[in-house]
Amino acid sequence: MILFENVSKTYPGSHEALSNVSFHLHRGDMAFLTGHSGAGKSTLLKLIALIERTTRGQILIGGQNLAGVTKRKIPYFRRNIGIIFQDHRLLLDRTVFDNVALPLIIAGLDYREITRKVRAALDKVNLLNKEKQLPATLSTGEQQRVGIARAVVNKPPVLLADEPTGNLDPELSEEIMKMFEQFNQVGVTVLIASHDLELIKRMQHRTLVLGKGKLIAQFPEEDS
Amino acid sequence: MRRGRTKKPEHASRKMQNTSSRRPGLIALIKNYFLRHMQVMFYSIGQLSRTPFSSLMTSAVIGIALALPSAFFTLLDNVQTLSLGWDGNAQISLFMKYNVSNSDAQKLATKLRMRQEVKLTRFISREQALEEFRTHSGFGDVLDVLEKNPLPAVIVVVPATTLDTPDQIETLLTSLKNIPEVDLAQLDLEWVKRLHALLETAQRGITILAVLLGLSVLLVVGNTIRLGIENRRDEIVITKLIGATNRFIRRPFLYTGIWYGLIGGLLAWSAVFTTMMLLKAPVNRLADLYYSQFTLSLPGLENALLLVFSGALLGLAGSWIAVGRHLQDIEPT
């Protein structure tokens, strides 16, 4: 589902943020991406979401080569990827419901279907009773869950999360991770960037370790 | 076009989509499209009403910029209807040569009346002219001293109402001048010509003013929308990250521009209307003093529609320029 082949990324006038990274996540895999800050975790996720372009090598998502996705097609490509941010990035002047509905509105669904899907997504993150509230009235954990609901409401085949538990205490982190596992169980390919090694160890999923832009270790070893 | 563009990526993505949603029909798509536009329309007016004061300020600037040329044009229109009244009074006096007899002159008068560009003619014989002069001029006694009647016969020609420009009257005048019996053809057309020239200058000036103020409306809307885009930078980045097209992001800004212009147009119209209402009474009094039937005509419905429409159009154009320039720069990093 996510295939990296000798991918390198050099920012203009800077060092190599990623160098010669290759790995393959199959459909329905769940994996962690870890490493020190500055190791290239964010860059790797940005390449998948087409926020940045590779300098060398190629990335295939669901069999589609990202080099072939023109600027005009990027929005449509991104609709197949749910992204969760550390700072949740909600629209603060809109209700929880409207925030979660946004991807569906963008996709042009009709109102009834939007209502149904938003409720379903909010139900999965246990926030159904808060749909009319503004994000600012929610706790950090709840805000993050709204972000997750928004990322999954469109049922994207790929879910990316950048430090989703960075601002949360261990208990809440565990809860969030359990949610990711649930999505993974229904076939979503999940890639989570995190430096919370304790948590990663407990979760026992595949782990990619980045160091200074290089893929320095994988647990368990890739069998293909 | 629109569908074609969106179709391709959908196909490409179908491979990776494990849940295929029901494909809506064409009618449903069109319905959805309009529904979405309606939503954005109301959403954008909702946004404006959240900051009523600053929205109204922007609209008021637009309103004043549109009201100025519009008020001038309305006044100009009024002056033009005033100058149209001249043709009833215009008349050309043909002074016959001294040796032309009364009967010859009378025949000429009858002949002239047949011409298309002549409405009617009036013949004044030499005797009548003398009589008129005697009663009106107050020089009656002086005339008695003269042995012979010094006055020529006169034919007064009233041009047809179809001749409504000074040029056409001028042409008639020269053709009359060339008649052999005519000694002198006189028409006091200078004031009409001057008025027309003045009106033309005013019209040109106001047109230039209108264009300049129209440009300023573009700039005002453009700048306001640019600020709006800056204020919503984060929101734009987020929506781009979850797959919004530029078109989707652009839409509310364009509607906002239209609303600014539309409300500005309405304000402009009410300003012009109020101005004319305030001017009506004094102008009528002035006209009365000149024994004129002239009354100030108020701007009509088509004027209102034109103002609102051009306001909306300028608003749309202004926001389009701003959006085109600034939306491209905002990309997630």
XYZ file of N, CA, C and O in Angstrom, chain A residues 1 27 46 51 61-62 64 71-73 75-76 78-80 83 85 89-91 93-94 102-103 105-106 108-110 113 150 155 157 187, chain B residues 5-6 8-9 12-13 15-19 21-22 32 36 43 47 50 232 235 237-245 248 328 331-333:
272
model
N 0.831 -1.212 0.000
C 0.000 0.000 0.000
C 0.860 1.255 0.000
O 0.625 2.194 -0.740
N -1.264 -3.525 2.431
C -2.626 -3.120 2.753
C -3.038 -3.720 4.095
O -2.844 -4.913 4.329
N 5.231 13.900 5.088
C 4.921 14.978 4.133
C 5.046 14.505 2.696
O 4.309 14.941 1.812
N 2.855 16.951 0.491
C 3.147 18.317 0.933
C 4.550 18.663 0.423
O 4.853 19.804 0.122
N 1.687 4.802 -3.716
C 0.619 4.651 -2.731
C -0.539 3.953 -3.429
O -1.092 4.478 -4.393
N -0.881 2.761 -2.949
C -1.954 2.003 -3.587
C -1.684 1.769 -5.059
O -2.600 1.784 -5.877
N -0.203 3.726 -7.059
C -0.115 4.973 -7.825
C 1.208 5.674 -7.531
O 1.526 5.958 -6.364
N -0.040 18.790 -9.771
C -0.484 19.721 -8.734
C -2.012 19.813 -8.694
O -2.614 19.874 -7.627
N -2.608 19.788 -9.873
C -4.053 19.899 -9.951
C -4.759 18.688 -9.333
O -5.860 18.783 -8.829
N -4.069 17.540 -9.388
C -4.711 16.311 -8.892
C -4.446 16.072 -7.406
O -5.032 15.165 -6.818
N -5.370 17.600 -4.611
C -6.522 17.558 -3.704
C -7.259 16.217 -3.749
O -7.639 15.688 -2.705
N -7.451 15.690 -4.956
C -8.194 14.435 -5.082
C -7.401 13.283 -4.497
O -7.947 12.368 -3.904
N -5.290 13.568 -1.995
C -5.280 13.687 -0.535
C -6.561 13.171 0.110
O -6.592 12.841 1.292
N -7.642 13.119 -0.665
C -8.902 12.635 -0.096
C -8.829 11.155 0.254
O -9.699 10.634 0.943
N -7.801 10.475 -0.255
C -7.641 9.060 0.062
C -6.718 8.831 1.243
O -6.392 7.693 1.564
N -5.198 12.382 7.521
C -4.005 12.859 8.227
C -4.399 13.377 9.608
O -5.368 14.133 9.750
N -2.843 15.344 12.972
C -1.707 16.189 13.348
C -1.558 16.238 14.857
O -2.528 16.052 15.592
N -5.159 20.660 14.482
C -5.531 21.549 13.378
C -7.023 21.552 13.076
O -7.457 21.282 11.960
N -7.817 21.867 14.069
C -9.253 22.004 13.846
C -9.570 23.455 13.493
O -8.779 24.353 13.789
N -10.711 23.651 12.856
C -11.171 25.019 12.601
C -11.904 25.487 13.854
O -12.958 24.965 14.202
N -13.513 28.121 14.690
C -14.774 28.860 14.671
C -15.940 27.991 14.196
O -17.006 28.495 13.900
N -15.693 26.674 14.115
C -16.803 25.806 13.693
C -17.000 24.671 14.683
O -16.065 24.244 15.354
N -16.188 18.509 7.231
C -15.456 19.233 6.188
C -14.959 18.360 5.020
O -15.184 18.709 3.855
N -14.325 17.220 5.291
C -13.874 16.415 4.153
C -15.024 15.960 3.256
O -14.853 15.842 2.037
N -17.922 17.614 2.867
C -18.406 18.794 2.145
C -17.501 19.050 0.945
O -17.963 19.330 -0.159
N -16.200 18.918 1.186
C -15.244 19.098 0.100
C -15.501 18.083 -1.010
O -15.453 18.403 -2.192
N -18.258 16.870 -1.728
C -19.522 17.178 -2.382
C -20.635 16.187 -2.100
O -21.500 15.976 -2.944
N -20.626 15.587 -0.920
C -21.710 14.674 -0.574
C -22.969 15.457 -0.211
O -22.890 16.622 0.145
N -24.111 14.796 -0.300
C -25.313 15.532 0.067
C -25.537 15.461 1.572
O -24.955 14.649 2.276
N -26.285 12.298 3.736
C -25.172 11.359 3.829
C -24.077 11.901 4.745
O -23.468 11.162 5.516
N -12.303 13.389 11.930
C -12.244 14.086 10.645
C -11.388 13.310 9.650
O -11.695 13.263 8.458
N -13.543 7.491 5.231
C -13.051 6.113 5.101
C -11.878 6.012 4.138
O -11.937 5.283 3.140
N -8.322 4.784 2.709
C -7.596 3.528 2.871
C -6.292 3.697 3.637
O -5.751 2.705 4.132
N -9.185 -2.759 8.075
C -8.473 -2.789 6.800
C -7.734 -1.520 6.427
O -7.167 -1.423 5.340
N -12.651 16.823 -15.245
C -11.418 17.030 -14.507
C -11.386 16.175 -13.234
O -10.373 15.662 -12.847
N -12.558 16.084 -12.610
C -12.557 15.367 -11.338
C -12.558 13.858 -11.552
O -12.206 13.116 -10.676
N -10.844 11.771 -13.522
C -9.620 10.999 -13.654
C -9.037 10.544 -12.321
O -8.835 9.352 -12.126
N -8.840 11.502 -11.402
C -8.260 11.079 -10.130
C -9.156 10.076 -9.416
O -8.664 9.213 -8.711
N -8.317 6.822 -10.716
C -7.006 6.418 -10.222
C -7.103 5.945 -8.782
O -6.426 5.014 -8.375
N -7.990 6.605 -8.051
C -8.037 6.284 -6.635
C -8.909 5.065 -6.361
O -8.846 4.506 -5.283
N -8.710 2.223 -7.334
C -7.885 1.042 -7.055
C -7.649 0.886 -5.559
O -7.634 -0.214 -5.036
N -7.436 2.032 -4.904
C -7.081 1.935 -3.496
C -8.286 2.128 -2.581
O -8.186 2.008 -1.391
N -9.408 2.430 -3.169
C -10.578 2.659 -2.338
C -11.245 1.315 -2.041
O -11.700 0.629 -2.944
N -11.286 0.967 -0.766
C -11.906 -0.312 -0.455
C -13.403 -0.184 -0.225
O -14.123 -1.154 -0.242
N -13.837 1.040 0.008
C -15.277 1.232 0.125
C -15.721 2.118 -1.027
O -15.400 3.294 -1.076
N -18.446 4.206 -2.741
C -19.749 4.761 -2.410
C -20.632 4.740 -3.655
O -20.148 4.671 -4.774
N -21.944 4.849 -3.406
C -22.874 4.822 -4.537
C -22.602 6.005 -5.451
O -22.383 7.119 -4.997
N -26.602 18.864 -6.375
C -25.594 19.034 -5.332
C -24.748 20.264 -5.576
O -24.414 20.996 -4.655
N -24.482 23.290 -3.092
C -23.214 23.697 -2.490
C -23.007 25.189 -2.669
O -22.555 25.888 -1.770
N -23.316 30.906 3.703
C -22.189 30.874 4.634
C -21.438 32.205 4.584
O -21.104 32.787 5.617
N -20.789 34.986 7.408
C -19.477 35.478 7.821
C -19.469 37.008 7.886
O -18.922 37.591 8.820
N -21.210 38.536 10.817
C -20.539 38.391 12.115
C -19.728 39.633 12.448
O -19.503 39.949 13.603
N -7.435 33.937 7.183
C -7.880 32.550 7.153
C -6.784 31.628 6.629
O -7.061 30.521 6.172
N -6.819 28.193 8.111
C -7.971 27.422 7.645
C -7.760 26.923 6.217
O -8.090 25.779 5.891
N -4.908 26.327 4.766
C -3.914 25.247 4.797
C -4.577 23.934 5.216
O -4.379 22.884 4.589
N -5.399 24.001 6.256
C -6.051 22.782 6.753
C -6.956 22.179 5.678
O -6.898 20.976 5.405
N -7.764 23.032 5.075
C -8.682 22.481 4.071
C -7.922 21.933 2.874
O -8.325 20.932 2.286
N -6.793 22.549 2.545
C -5.985 21.990 1.447
C -5.462 20.612 1.838
O -5.388 19.702 1.009
N -5.089 20.467 3.133
C -4.548 19.185 3.589
C -5.590 18.079 3.549
O -5.242 16.903 3.399
N -6.854 18.441 3.720
C -7.843 17.371 3.663
C -8.517 17.308 2.304
O -9.595 16.759 2.162
N -7.839 17.842 1.309
C -8.252 17.544 -0.064
C -9.127 18.580 -0.738
O -9.813 18.267 -1.711
N -9.120 19.834 -0.244
C -9.928 20.851 -0.897
C -9.224 21.346 -2.159
O -8.011 21.560 -2.150
N -9.989 21.503 -3.202
C -9.421 22.075 -4.422
C -9.355 23.590 -4.267
O -10.014 24.161 -3.409
N -12.733 25.094 -4.493
C -13.535 25.010 -3.272
C -13.160 26.127 -2.303
O -14.035 26.756 -1.694
N -2.717 31.010 -4.380
C -1.674 30.112 -4.874
C -0.497 30.018 -3.894
O 0.150 28.987 -3.780
N 0.272 27.236 0.702
C 0.334 25.786 0.583
C 0.785 25.238 1.922
O 1.554 25.879 2.642
N 0.302 24.049 2.283
C 0.765 23.461 3.540
C 2.264 23.166 3.494
O 2.807 22.836 2.445
N 2.918 23.352 4.642
C 4.347 23.035 4.710
C 4.599 22.037 5.832
O 3.837 21.960 6.770
